[in-house]
Coordinates of C-alpha atoms in Angstrom, one line a residue:
Chain H
X156 CA 91.3 72.7 85.7
X157 CA 93.5 71.0 88.0
X158 CA 93.2 70.5 91.8
X159 CA 95.2 71.6 94.7
X160 CA 98.8 70.7 95.7
X161 CA 99.4 67.1 96.2
X162 CA 102.9 66.8 97.3
X163 CA 105.4 69.1 99.0
X164 CA 109.1 68.8 99.4
X165 CA 112.1 70.9 100.0
X166 CA 114.4 72.2 97.4
X167 CA 118.2 71.9 96.9
X168 CA 120.5 74.6 97.9
X169 CA 123.7 75.6 96.0
X170 CA 126.3 78.0 96.7
X171 CA 128.4 80.0 94.2
X172 CA 132.2 79.9 94.8
X173 CA 132.7 83.1 92.8
X174 CA 130.1 85.5 94.0
X175 CA 129.0 83.9 97.2
X176 CA 125.2 83.7 96.4
X177 CA 123.1 80.9 97.9
X178 CA 120.3 79.8 95.6
X179 CA 117.6 77.2 96.5
X180 CA 115.7 75.6 93.7
X181 CA 114.3 72.4 92.3
X182 CA 112.7 71.6 88.9
X183 CA 115.2 73.9 87.3
X184 CA 118.5 72.8 85.7
X185 CA 121.5 74.9 85.8
X186 CA 125.2 74.1 86.1
X187 CA 126.4 77.6 86.4
X188 CA 125.6 80.6 88.8
X189 CA 122.8 82.7 87.5
X190 CA 124.4 85.9 88.8
X191 CA 128.1 85.4 87.5
X192 CA 127.9 82.5 85.3
X193 CA 130.7 80.8 87.3
X194 CA 130.8 77.0 87.0
X195 CA 132.0 76.8 90.7
X196 CA 128.4 76.0 91.8
X197 CA 128.3 73.4 94.6
X198 CA 125.4 71.9 96.4
X199 CA 125.2 72.4 100.1
X200 CA 123.0 72.1 103.1
X201 CA 120.5 75.0 103.6
X202 CA 121.8 78.0 105.8
X203 CA 120.5 78.1 109.1
X204 CA 118.4 81.1 110.7
X205 CA 117.0 82.1 107.3
X206 CA 114.3 84.8 107.8
X207 CA 110.9 83.8 106.4
X208 CA 110.0 86.2 103.5
X209 CA 106.8 88.3 104.5
X210 CA 106.0 89.5 101.1
X211 CA 106.8 88.7 97.5
X212 CA 106.1 90.4 94.2
X213 CA 105.4 87.8 91.5
X214 CA 107.0 87.6 88.2
X215 CA 104.9 89.6 85.5
X216 CA 106.7 88.2 82.5
X217 CA 108.1 84.9 81.2
X218 CA 111.7 84.2 79.8
X219 CA 110.4 85.2 76.2
X220 CA 109.2 88.4 77.7
X221 CA 112.7 89.2 79.2
X222 CA 114.4 88.2 75.9
X223 CA 112.3 90.7 74.1
X224 CA 113.1 93.4 76.7
X225 CA 116.8 92.7 76.4
X226 CA 116.7 92.8 72.6
X227 CA 115.1 96.4 72.7
X228 CA 117.6 97.5 75.2
X229 CA 120.4 96.3 73.0
X230 CA 118.9 97.9 70.1
X231 CA 118.7 101.3 71.9
X232 CA 122.3 101.1 73.0
X233 CA 124.3 100.6 69.8
X234 CA 125.4 104.1 69.0
X235 CA 128.5 104.2 71.2
X236 CA 128.7 100.4 71.8
X237 CA 131.0 98.2 70.3
X238 CA 129.9 97.1 66.9
X239 CA 129.7 93.3 68.0
X240 CA 127.5 94.2 71.0
X241 CA 124.3 94.4 68.7
X242 CA 124.7 90.8 67.8
X243 CA 125.1 89.9 71.7
X244 CA 123.6 86.6 72.5
X245 CA 121.8 85.7 75.8
X246 CA 123.4 83.2 77.7
X247 CA 121.5 81.0 80.3
X248 CA 118.8 83.5 81.5
X249 CA 117.3 82.7 84.9
X250 CA 114.5 84.2 86.7
X251 CA 115.5 84.6 90.3
X252 CA 113.6 85.7 93.3
X253 CA 115.9 87.9 95.0
X254 CA 116.2 88.4 98.9
X255 CA 115.5 92.0 100.0
X256 CA 114.1 93.8 103.1
X257 CA 111.3 96.4 102.8
X258 CA 111.7 99.3 105.1
X259 CA 109.3 101.9 106.5
X260 CA 109.5 104.7 109.1
X261 CA 108.2 107.9 110.4
X262 CA 110.7 110.7 109.7
X263 CA 110.7 114.0 111.5
X264 CA 113.1 116.6 110.0
X265 CA 114.3 120.0 111.1
X266 CA 115.6 122.1 108.3
X267 CA 117.2 125.3 107.5
X268 CA 117.9 127.0 104.2
X269 CA 118.2 130.3 102.4
X270 CA 115.4 131.1 100.3
X271 CA 115.9 133.2 97.1
X272 CA 113.0 135.8 96.3
X273 CA 113.5 137.4 93.1
X274 CA 112.7 141.2 92.4
X275 CA 113.3 143.6 89.6
X276 CA 115.2 146.8 89.6
X277 CA 115.8 149.4 86.9
X278 CA 119.2 150.3 86.4
X279 CA 121.3 152.8 84.3
X280 CA 123.9 151.6 82.0
X281 CA 126.2 153.3 79.3
X282 CA 126.2 152.3 75.8
X283 CA 127.7 153.5 72.4
X284 CA 125.5 154.4 69.4
X285 CA 126.3 153.9 65.8
X286 CA 128.1 157.3 65.5
X287 CA 130.3 156.3 68.4
X288 CA 128.7 158.6 71.0
X289 CA 128.4 157.5 74.3
X290 CA 124.9 157.6 76.0
X291 CA 122.8 156.4 79.1
X292 CA 120.0 154.1 78.8
X293 CA 118.0 152.0 81.4
X294 CA 117.2 148.4 81.7
X295 CA 115.2 146.1 83.9
X296 CA 117.4 143.5 85.9
X297 CA 116.4 140.5 88.0
X298 CA 118.0 140.2 91.3
X299 CA 117.6 137.7 94.2
X300 CA 117.1 138.5 97.8
X301 CA 118.2 135.6 100.2
X302 CA 115.9 135.2 103.3
X303 CA 116.6 132.5 106.2
X304 CA 114.0 129.9 106.5
X305 CA 113.7 127.1 109.1
X306 CA 110.9 124.6 109.9
X307 CA 109.9 121.0 110.2
X308 CA 109.0 118.4 107.7
X309 CA 107.0 115.4 108.6
X310 CA 106.1 112.2 106.8
X311 CA 106.3 108.2 106.5
X312 CA 108.9 106.8 104.4
X313 CA 107.7 103.7 102.8
X314 CA 108.5 101.2 100.0
X315 CA 112.2 101.4 100.4
X316 CA 113.7 98.2 99.2
X317 CA 117.3 97.0 99.9
X318 CA 119.0 94.0 98.5
X319 CA 119.9 91.3 101.0
X320 CA 121.6 89.4 98.1
X321 CA 125.2 88.3 97.8
X322 CA 124.9 87.9 94.1
X323 CA 123.2 91.4 93.3
X324 CA 124.5 94.3 95.3
X325 CA 121.9 97.1 96.4
X326 CA 123.2 99.8 93.7
X327 CA 122.4 97.4 91.0
X328 CA 118.9 96.6 92.3
X329 CA 118.3 100.3 92.5
X330 CA 119.0 100.7 88.9
X331 CA 116.1 98.4 87.9
X332 CA 113.6 99.8 90.6
X333 CA 111.0 100.9 91.2
X334 CA 108.6 98.0 91.8
X335 CA 104.8 98.4 91.5
X336 CA 103.9 97.6 95.1
X337 CA 100.4 97.4 94.2
X338 CA 101.1 93.9 92.8
X339 CA 103.0 92.9 96.1
X340 CA 101.5 89.8 97.7
X341 CA 101.8 88.0 101.0
X342 CA 104.5 85.3 100.6
X343 CA 103.1 81.9 99.8
X344 CA 105.2 79.1 98.5
X345 CA 103.1 78.8 95.2
X346 CA 104.2 82.1 94.1
X347 CA 107.9 81.0 94.0
X348 CA 107.2 77.3 92.7
X349 CA 109.5 76.2 89.9
X350 CA 111.8 79.4 90.4
X351 CA 115.1 79.9 91.8
X352 CA 115.2 81.8 95.1
X353 CA 118.4 83.1 96.7
X354 CA 119.0 82.9 100.4
X355 CA 119.3 85.9 102.6
X356 CA 123.0 86.7 102.8
X357 CA 123.1 90.0 104.0
X358 CA 122.4 90.5 107.8
X359 CA 119.4 92.6 108.8
X360 CA 121.5 95.0 110.5
X361 CA 123.4 95.9 107.5
X362 CA 120.2 96.2 105.6
X363 CA 118.6 98.4 108.2
X364 CA 121.7 100.9 108.0
X365 CA 121.4 100.8 104.1
X366 CA 117.6 101.5 104.5
X367 CA 118.2 104.4 106.8
X368 CA 120.6 106.1 104.5
X369 CA 118.2 105.7 101.7
X370 CA 115.3 107.0 103.6
X371 CA 117.4 110.0 104.7
X372 CA 118.3 110.6 101.1
X373 CA 114.5 110.4 100.3
X374 CA 113.7 113.1 102.8
X375 CA 116.2 115.2 101.2
X376 CA 114.6 114.8 97.9
X377 CA 111.2 115.8 99.2
X378 CA 112.8 118.7 101.0
X379 CA 114.0 120.0 97.8
X380 CA 110.6 120.0 96.2
X381 CA 109.3 121.6 99.5
X382 CA 111.3 124.6 99.5
X383 CA 109.3 127.9 98.7
X384 CA 110.7 130.9 96.8
X385 CA 112.3 131.3 93.3
X386 CA 115.4 129.4 94.4
X387 CA 117.3 128.1 97.5
X388 CA 120.8 127.7 98.8
X389 CA 122.3 126.1 102.0
X390 CA 119.6 123.5 102.6
X391 CA 120.7 121.4 105.5
X392 CA 118.4 119.0 107.6
X393 CA 118.4 116.7 110.5
X394 CA 116.0 113.5 110.1
X395 CA 115.1 111.6 113.2
X396 CA 113.5 108.2 112.1
X397 CA 111.1 106.5 114.5
X398 CA 108.7 103.6 114.2
X399 CA 111.1 101.6 111.8
X400 CA 110.2 98.2 110.3
X401 CA 112.3 96.0 108.3
X402 CA 110.6 93.0 106.7
X403 CA 112.1 90.3 104.5
X404 CA 110.7 90.1 101.0
X405 CA 111.4 88.3 97.7
X406 CA 111.5 90.5 94.4
X407 CA 111.7 89.1 90.8
X408 CA 114.6 89.6 88.5
X409 CA 115.9 87.9 85.4
X410 CA 119.7 87.7 85.4
X411 CA 121.8 86.6 82.2
X412 CA 125.1 87.1 80.6
X413 CA 125.3 88.6 77.2
X414 CA 128.3 87.1 75.1
X415 CA 129.5 89.3 72.2
X416 CA 132.7 87.9 71.2
X417 CA 135.0 85.0 72.1
X418 CA 137.7 87.0 73.6
X419 CA 135.4 89.5 75.5
X420 CA 134.1 89.0 79.0
X421 CA 130.3 88.6 79.1
X422 CA 128.2 91.4 80.1
X423 CA 125.8 90.9 83.0
X424 CA 122.2 92.2 82.6
X425 CA 119.6 92.4 85.2
X426 CA 116.1 92.8 84.2
X427 CA 113.3 93.8 86.6
X428 CA 110.9 90.8 86.5
X429 CA 107.9 93.0 86.8
X430 CA 108.5 95.9 84.9
X431 CA 111.2 95.0 82.4
X432 CA 113.5 97.8 83.4
X433 CA 117.0 96.7 82.6
X434 CA 120.6 97.5 83.8
X435 CA 123.9 96.4 82.5
X436 CA 127.5 97.6 81.6
X437 CA 127.4 98.3 77.7
X438 CA 131.1 97.9 76.5
X439 CA 131.8 101.2 74.8
X440 CA 133.6 101.6 71.5
X441 CA 136.3 104.3 72.0
X442 CA 136.8 105.1 68.6
X443 CA 133.1 105.8 68.0
X444 CA 133.3 108.2 70.9
X445 CA 136.5 109.7 69.4
X446 CA 134.9 110.2 66.1
X447 CA 131.6 111.8 67.8
X448 CA 133.9 114.2 69.9
X449 CA 135.9 115.2 66.7
X450 CA 132.7 115.7 64.6
X451 CA 131.3 117.9 67.6
X452 CA 134.5 120.0 67.7
X453 CA 134.4 120.5 64.0
X454 CA 130.7 121.3 64.0
X455 CA 131.4 124.0 66.7
X456 CA 134.3 125.3 64.7
X457 CA 132.5 125.5 61.5
X458 CA 129.5 127.5 63.0
X459 CA 132.1 129.9 64.7
X460 CA 133.9 130.3 61.4
X461 CA 130.5 131.0 59.4
X462 CA 129.6 133.5 62.2
X463 CA 132.8 135.3 62.0
X464 CA 132.8 135.3 58.3
X465 CA 129.1 136.6 58.5
X466 CA 130.2 139.8 60.4
Chain L
X915 CA 88.0 95.0 111.0
X916 CA 91.2 93.7 112.7
X917 CA 91.9 96.7 115.0
X918 CA 93.8 99.9 114.4
X919 CA 97.5 100.3 113.3
X920 CA 99.8 100.8 116.2
X921 CA 101.9 103.3 114.4
X922 CA 99.2 105.9 112.9
X923 CA 96.0 104.7 114.6
X924 CA 94.2 104.1 111.2
X925 CA 91.5 101.4 111.3
X926 CA 92.9 98.2 109.6
X927 CA 90.6 96.3 107.2
X928 CA 90.3 92.6 106.5
X929 CA 93.1 91.8 103.8
X930 CA 95.2 94.9 104.5
X931 CA 98.7 93.6 103.7
X932 CA 100.1 97.1 105.0
X933 CA 98.5 99.9 106.7
X934 CA 97.0 102.1 104.2
X935 CA 98.5 105.3 105.6
X936 CA 101.9 104.5 107.1
X937 CA 102.9 101.2 105.5
X938 CA 103.3 99.3 108.7
X939 CA 103.2 95.6 107.7
X940 CA 100.2 93.8 109.0
X941 CA 101.5 90.4 110.6
X942 CA 99.3 87.4 109.6
X943 CA 98.4 84.6 111.9
X944 CA 101.1 82.0 112.2
X945 CA 100.5 79.3 109.7
X946 CA 102.4 75.8 109.7
X947 CA 103.4 76.2 105.9
X948 CA 105.2 79.6 106.7
X949 CA 108.6 77.9 107.3
X950 CA 108.5 76.1 104.0
X951 CA 110.9 78.1 101.5
X952 CA 110.1 76.3 98.4
X953 CA 107.4 73.9 97.8
X954 CA 107.0 71.7 94.7
X955 CA 103.4 71.6 93.7
X956 CA 102.2 68.7 91.6
X957 CA 99.4 68.6 89.0
X958 CA 96.6 66.2 90.2
X959 CA 95.8 65.5 86.5
X960 CA 99.3 64.3 85.3
X961 CA 101.5 64.6 88.5
X962 CA 104.0 66.8 86.7
X963 CA 105.7 69.5 88.7
X964 CA 104.1 72.8 88.5
X965 CA 105.7 76.4 88.3
X966 CA 104.1 79.8 89.1
X967 CA 103.3 81.1 85.4
X968 CA 103.6 84.9 85.1
X969 CA 101.3 85.0 82.1
X970 CA 98.6 83.0 84.0
X971 CA 99.5 84.6 87.2
X972 CA 99.0 81.4 88.9
X973 CA 100.7 78.0 89.1
X974 CA 100.3 76.1 85.6
X975 CA 101.3 72.5 84.5
X976 CA 103.7 72.9 81.8
X977 CA 102.6 69.3 80.4
X978 CA 98.8 69.5 80.4
X979 CA 98.4 73.2 80.7
X980 CA 96.2 72.9 83.7
X981 CA 96.1 76.0 85.8
X982 CA 96.2 74.5 89.3
X983 CA 94.4 77.0 90.9
X984 CA 93.7 80.8 90.2
X985 CA 95.8 82.3 92.6
X986 CA 93.7 83.0 95.6
X987 CA 94.7 86.6 96.6
X988 CA 95.4 86.8 100.3
X989 CA 94.0 90.3 99.9
X990 CA 90.3 89.9 99.2
X991 CA 89.2 92.3 96.4
X992 CA 86.4 94.5 97.7
X993 CA 83.4 95.8 96.2
X994 CA 81.7 99.2 96.9
X995 CA 79.5 99.3 100.0
X996 CA 77.8 102.7 98.7
X997 CA 76.6 104.0 95.5
X998 CA 75.6 107.2 94.1
X999 CA 72.4 106.8 92.2
X1000 CA 72.2 107.9 88.5
X1001 CA 70.4 111.2 87.8
X1002 CA 71.0 111.5 84.0
X1003 CA 69.0 109.2 81.7
X1004 CA 70.4 107.9 78.5
X1005 CA 68.6 110.3 76.1
X1006 CA 69.9 113.1 78.0
X1007 CA 73.5 111.7 78.0
X1008 CA 73.5 111.4 74.3
X1009 CA 72.3 115.0 74.0
X1010 CA 75.1 116.1 76.4
X1011 CA 77.5 114.3 74.2
X1012 CA 76.2 115.9 71.0
X1013 CA 76.5 119.2 72.7
X1014 CA 80.0 118.6 74.0
X1015 CA 81.2 117.6 70.4
X1016 CA 79.7 120.8 69.1
X1017 CA 81.8 122.9 71.6
X1018 CA 85.3 121.4 71.1
X1019 CA 86.9 124.6 70.2
X1020 CA 88.4 126.2 67.1
X1021 CA 90.7 123.3 66.4
X1022 CA 88.1 120.6 66.4
X1023 CA 86.7 119.4 62.9
X1024 CA 83.7 121.6 62.1
X1025 CA 81.7 118.7 61.2
X1026 CA 82.4 116.8 64.3
X1027 CA 79.1 117.2 65.8
X1028 CA 77.0 116.0 62.8
X1029 CA 79.3 113.5 61.7
X1030 CA 80.6 111.6 64.7
X1031 CA 78.8 108.3 65.1
X1032 CA 78.0 107.1 68.7
X1033 CA 79.2 103.6 68.9
X1034 CA 78.5 102.7 72.5
X1035 CA 76.8 104.2 75.4
X1036 CA 77.3 102.3 78.7
X1037 CA 76.3 103.1 82.1
X1038 CA 79.0 102.4 84.7
X1039 CA 79.6 103.0 88.4
X1040 CA 83.3 103.6 88.8
X1041 CA 85.2 102.8 92.0
X1042 CA 86.3 105.6 94.4
X1043 CA 87.4 105.8 98.2
X1044 CA 85.8 108.4 100.4
X1045 CA 88.4 109.2 103.0
X1046 CA 88.2 110.8 106.5
X1047 CA 91.4 111.3 108.2
X1048 CA 93.3 113.8 110.6
X1049 CA 96.9 115.1 109.6
X1050 CA 99.7 116.8 110.8
X1051 CA 100.5 119.0 108.2
X1052 CA 103.8 120.9 107.6
X1053 CA 103.7 123.7 105.1
X1054 CA 105.9 126.4 103.3
X1055 CA 104.9 129.2 101.3
X1056 CA 105.8 132.7 100.0
X1057 CA 103.6 135.5 101.2
X1058 CA 103.6 139.3 101.2
X1059 CA 104.1 139.4 105.0
X1060 CA 107.6 140.4 106.1
X1061 CA 108.7 141.2 102.6
X1062 CA 111.7 143.5 102.0
X1063 CA 112.9 144.4 98.5
X1064 CA 111.3 141.5 97.0
X1065 CA 107.3 141.4 97.1
X1066 CA 107.7 137.9 98.8
X1067 CA 109.0 136.4 102.0
X1068 CA 109.3 132.6 102.9
X1069 CA 107.2 131.2 105.7
X1070 CA 106.7 127.8 107.1
X1071 CA 104.5 126.0 109.8
X1072 CA 102.9 123.0 111.1
X1073 CA 99.0 122.7 111.5
X1074 CA 96.8 119.8 112.8
X1075 CA 93.9 119.3 110.3
X1076 CA 90.9 117.1 109.9
X1077 CA 89.8 116.0 106.5
X1078 CA 86.3 114.8 105.8
X1079 CA 84.9 113.2 102.8
X1080 CA 87.8 113.4 100.5
X1081 CA 87.0 111.3 97.2
X1082 CA 90.0 109.4 95.7
X1083 CA 89.6 107.6 92.6
X1084 CA 90.2 103.8 92.8
X1085 CA 89.3 103.3 89.1
X1086 CA 91.2 101.5 86.4
X1087 CA 88.6 101.8 83.8
X1088 CA 88.6 105.7 83.8
X1089 CA 92.0 107.2 83.5
X1090 CA 93.1 109.2 86.5
X1091 CA 92.6 112.6 84.6
X1092 CA 89.0 111.7 83.6
X1093 CA 88.3 110.5 87.2
X1094 CA 89.8 113.9 88.7
X1095 CA 87.6 116.1 86.5
X1096 CA 84.5 114.1 87.4
X1097 CA 85.2 113.8 91.0
X1098 CA 84.3 117.6 92.3
X1099 CA 80.5 117.3 90.7
X1100 CA 79.2 114.2 92.7
X1101 CA 76.8 114.8 95.6
X1102 CA 78.1 112.2 98.0
X1103 CA 75.3 112.9 100.6
X1104 CA 73.0 111.2 98.0
X1105 CA 75.0 107.7 98.2
X1106 CA 72.8 104.7 99.1
X1107 CA 73.8 101.3 100.2
X1108 CA 74.6 98.8 97.1
X1109 CA 71.8 96.4 97.1
X1110 CA 69.2 98.9 98.6
X1111 CA 66.2 99.1 96.3
X1112 CA 66.8 101.2 93.2
X1113 CA 65.1 104.6 92.7
X1114 CA 62.2 104.1 90.2
X1115 CA 63.3 104.9 86.6
X1116 CA 66.9 104.8 87.7
X1117 CA 69.4 103.3 85.0
X1118 CA 70.6 99.9 85.9
X1119 CA 74.5 99.9 85.8
X1120 CA 77.6 97.7 86.3
X1121 CA 79.5 98.5 89.4
X1122 CA 83.3 98.4 89.0
X1123 CA 85.3 96.3 91.4
X1124 CA 88.0 97.5 93.4
X1125 CA 91.2 95.9 91.8
X1126 CA 93.6 97.5 94.0
X1127 CA 93.8 97.3 97.8
X1128 CA 93.3 100.2 99.9
X1129 CA 96.8 99.9 101.0
X1130 CA 98.3 99.7 97.5
X1131 CA 96.7 103.0 96.8
X1132 CA 98.6 104.8 99.5
X1133 CA 100.0 107.4 96.8
X1134 CA 96.7 108.4 95.3
X1135 CA 95.3 108.7 98.8
X1136 CA 98.3 110.9 99.9
X1137 CA 98.3 112.9 96.8
X1138 CA 94.6 113.6 97.0
X1139 CA 94.9 114.7 100.7
X1140 CA 97.9 116.9 100.0
X1141 CA 96.1 118.7 97.3
X1142 CA 93.3 119.6 99.7
X1143 CA 95.8 120.4 102.5
X1144 CA 97.4 123.0 100.1
X1145 CA 94.1 124.9 100.1
X1146 CA 93.4 124.3 103.8
X1147 CA 96.9 125.8 104.9
X1148 CA 96.2 129.0 103.2
X1149 CA 94.3 130.1 106.5
X1150 CA 97.6 129.6 108.4
X1151 CA 99.9 131.8 106.0
X1152 CA 100.4 135.4 107.2
X1153 CA 99.8 138.2 105.0
X1154 CA 97.3 139.0 102.2
X1155 CA 98.8 137.4 99.2
X1156 CA 100.6 134.2 98.8
X1157 CA 102.3 131.7 96.3
X1158 CA 104.4 128.5 96.1
X1159 CA 102.5 126.7 98.7
X1160 CA 103.8 123.1 99.6
X1161 CA 102.3 120.9 102.0
X1162 CA 103.7 117.5 103.5
X1163 CA 100.9 115.5 105.4
X1164 CA 101.3 112.8 107.9
X1165 CA 98.0 111.1 108.0
X1166 CA 96.8 109.5 111.2
X1167 CA 93.4 107.6 112.0
X1168 CA 92.3 107.3 108.4
X1169 CA 88.9 105.6 107.6
X1170 CA 87.7 104.8 103.9
X1171 CA 84.4 104.0 102.5
X1172 CA 84.1 102.2 99.0
X1173 CA 81.9 104.1 96.9
X1174 CA 80.5 103.5 93.3
X1175 CA 80.0 106.8 91.2
X1176 CA 77.8 106.8 88.3
X1177 CA 79.1 107.7 84.7
X1178 CA 78.2 107.2 81.1
X1179 CA 81.0 105.8 79.0
X1180 CA 80.7 106.8 75.5
X1181 CA 82.6 105.8 72.4
X1182 CA 82.2 107.5 69.3
X1183 CA 83.7 107.3 65.7
X1184 CA 84.8 109.9 63.6
X1185 CA 86.4 109.3 60.3
X1186 CA 87.6 105.7 61.1
X1187 CA 89.1 106.8 64.4
X1188 CA 87.5 105.7 67.8
X1189 CA 87.4 108.3 70.7
X1190 CA 85.9 108.4 74.2
X1191 CA 84.0 110.6 76.4
X1192 CA 82.6 110.2 79.7
X1193 CA 79.2 111.9 80.8
X1194 CA 78.9 112.6 84.5
X1195 CA 76.0 110.3 85.8
X1196 CA 74.4 113.2 87.9
X1197 CA 75.3 116.4 85.9
X1198 CA 74.6 116.3 82.3
X1199 CA 76.7 119.4 81.7
X1200 CA 79.8 117.8 82.9
X1201 CA 81.5 115.9 80.2
X1202 CA 85.1 114.9 79.8
X1203 CA 86.9 113.2 77.2
X1204 CA 89.2 113.4 74.0
X1205 CA 88.3 114.4 70.6
X1206 CA 90.0 114.7 67.2
X1207 CA 92.0 117.7 66.1
X1208 CA 91.7 119.3 62.6
X1209 CA 95.2 119.5 61.6
X1210 CA 94.5 121.4 58.4
X1211 CA 93.2 124.2 60.8
X1212 CA 96.6 124.1 62.9
X1213 CA 98.8 124.2 59.8
X1214 CA 96.9 127.4 58.7
X1215 CA 97.4 129.0 62.1
X1216 CA 100.9 128.1 62.3
X1217 CA 101.5 129.5 58.7
X1218 CA 99.7 132.7 59.5
X1219 CA 101.6 133.2 62.8
X1220 CA 104.7 132.7 61.1
X1221 CA 103.8 135.3 58.3
X1222 CA 102.8 137.7 61.1
X1223 CA 105.9 137.3 63.1
X1224 CA 108.2 137.5 60.1
X1225 CA 106.2 140.8 59.2
X1226 CA 106.8 142.1 62.5
X1227 CA 110.4 141.2 62.4
X1228 CA 110.8 142.9 59.1
X1229 CA 109.2 146.0 60.2
X1230 CA 111.4 146.3 63.3
X1231 CA 114.5 145.8 61.0
X1232 CA 113.3 148.5 58.7
X1233 CA 112.5 151.1 61.3
X1234 CA 115.9 150.6 62.9
X1235 CA 117.7 151.2 59.8

């Protein structure tokens, strides 16, 4: 067993001329930006007024683990991908602590909706028998009665994470979420030792606006599950958020470029450094899609032909 | 204790990263190292730079493999303050499992009770929280009050409720379903302080640690309270019949006690496969777990059902003609 830390010094800060990401690290060698693989990656002094992260979620897997997740991901996406994609090679994978903000609030929501309550009725209808005679029969039909409902929904909105990174926009981070918040730790320098950390490059105000939008959308999801009846329509709501908090934090991601052909642009892949969830834009093979569409149409036509012939 | 949360008045506990109810972050005392963005830690064995190793969950030296320090969680991991004593002795637990194996239903192997071999029988006190809280509960439901053509009409409302002694599983040893099935049968009033002298003849058992912070278990607590709230709001719904009850709770002033609940964890072997069952530590008639299925019986039933359905279909067709 070793002892405690014996030396402490600051890391070096770099900025990417391509995507604008500012990254701090030491003990890690790279000549390209981990986000966009641009070689336009220059050293600069650390940015002023950087917020101190309050929390961090530690990496739960090493680079070999991330490679294995990517290999699985490629294997599961080769049906409509370009043939060369299944031989894609991972280029310069980096584990990066991404700057983000953690938002929470109290949400009071007033809603109105039309609630559909089903009921059954017996109705008469006219039919023709085998001999061509018209006769009346009855059948049971389900109808829906809509009733207005208004009310109040209350609750806390927690665990909303928005990206404060220039290199990785929020929608891309959303695609690798969620993080298991049970593993969240109070930020300590030892947690990020030896890893690349991006500086906070999006203003807290902008992140607050983004978080609020996510919070209102989250309330909408809850309301949709909150509605009684057999169905509903015209659901509208007005949410008032109070007691908002926005705290800087760091979340782990692996970022790499997948190269699958010399002439092709690399595909950027982002891996959740805790859960292994992956996002990336798979290059599609249009001829494979065309063949699948034609085969689908042919199958439908064949079934229709058999059904017609059967009659 | 560090005082109540300013947003929801829930008492905060030492080590809470965020409020266990409303997730309001708990600020830490100012520390001089807080301004350092990145620190390079050096191994005192070989002076190499050390990085955080995800596999070791701690900073680890890449050269001499020394783990620099086992990460000291800023959140202390708690142990139970109360425990519910065992009321089922070992022999009774074995008998309960045998009885349970004999009543696994038609699709279980006929010889399961006699041929299953008990591998291990471990007494364990699993971790749970006992929660008291107040809550504003918004609810919606359908009831027969005010109904027109349909038998149901929608209703909504808000109620102020108090919840006492709600048991929320905090265990990782048992799965959530097992814990949920066992929970209603514990007599929490019999809980004694951990470390208090044992009851004569009581089974000594290992007590599971809480490996999740109370604040990290917010979802489990919220889910457990909402499940109780759905039953409690029935009193506020107008009419005689109701359905589709939904409840949204905003908890306030929640207090928790950590408790250890007794159970016998049994592993048994049936024809080379290992299965697990849990016997309740206070009620020998409550056993939960998984057991093998006799797929030959399933195949016969499916076959017979198919033949019966085919016969009915043929009969209908013949009658129509």
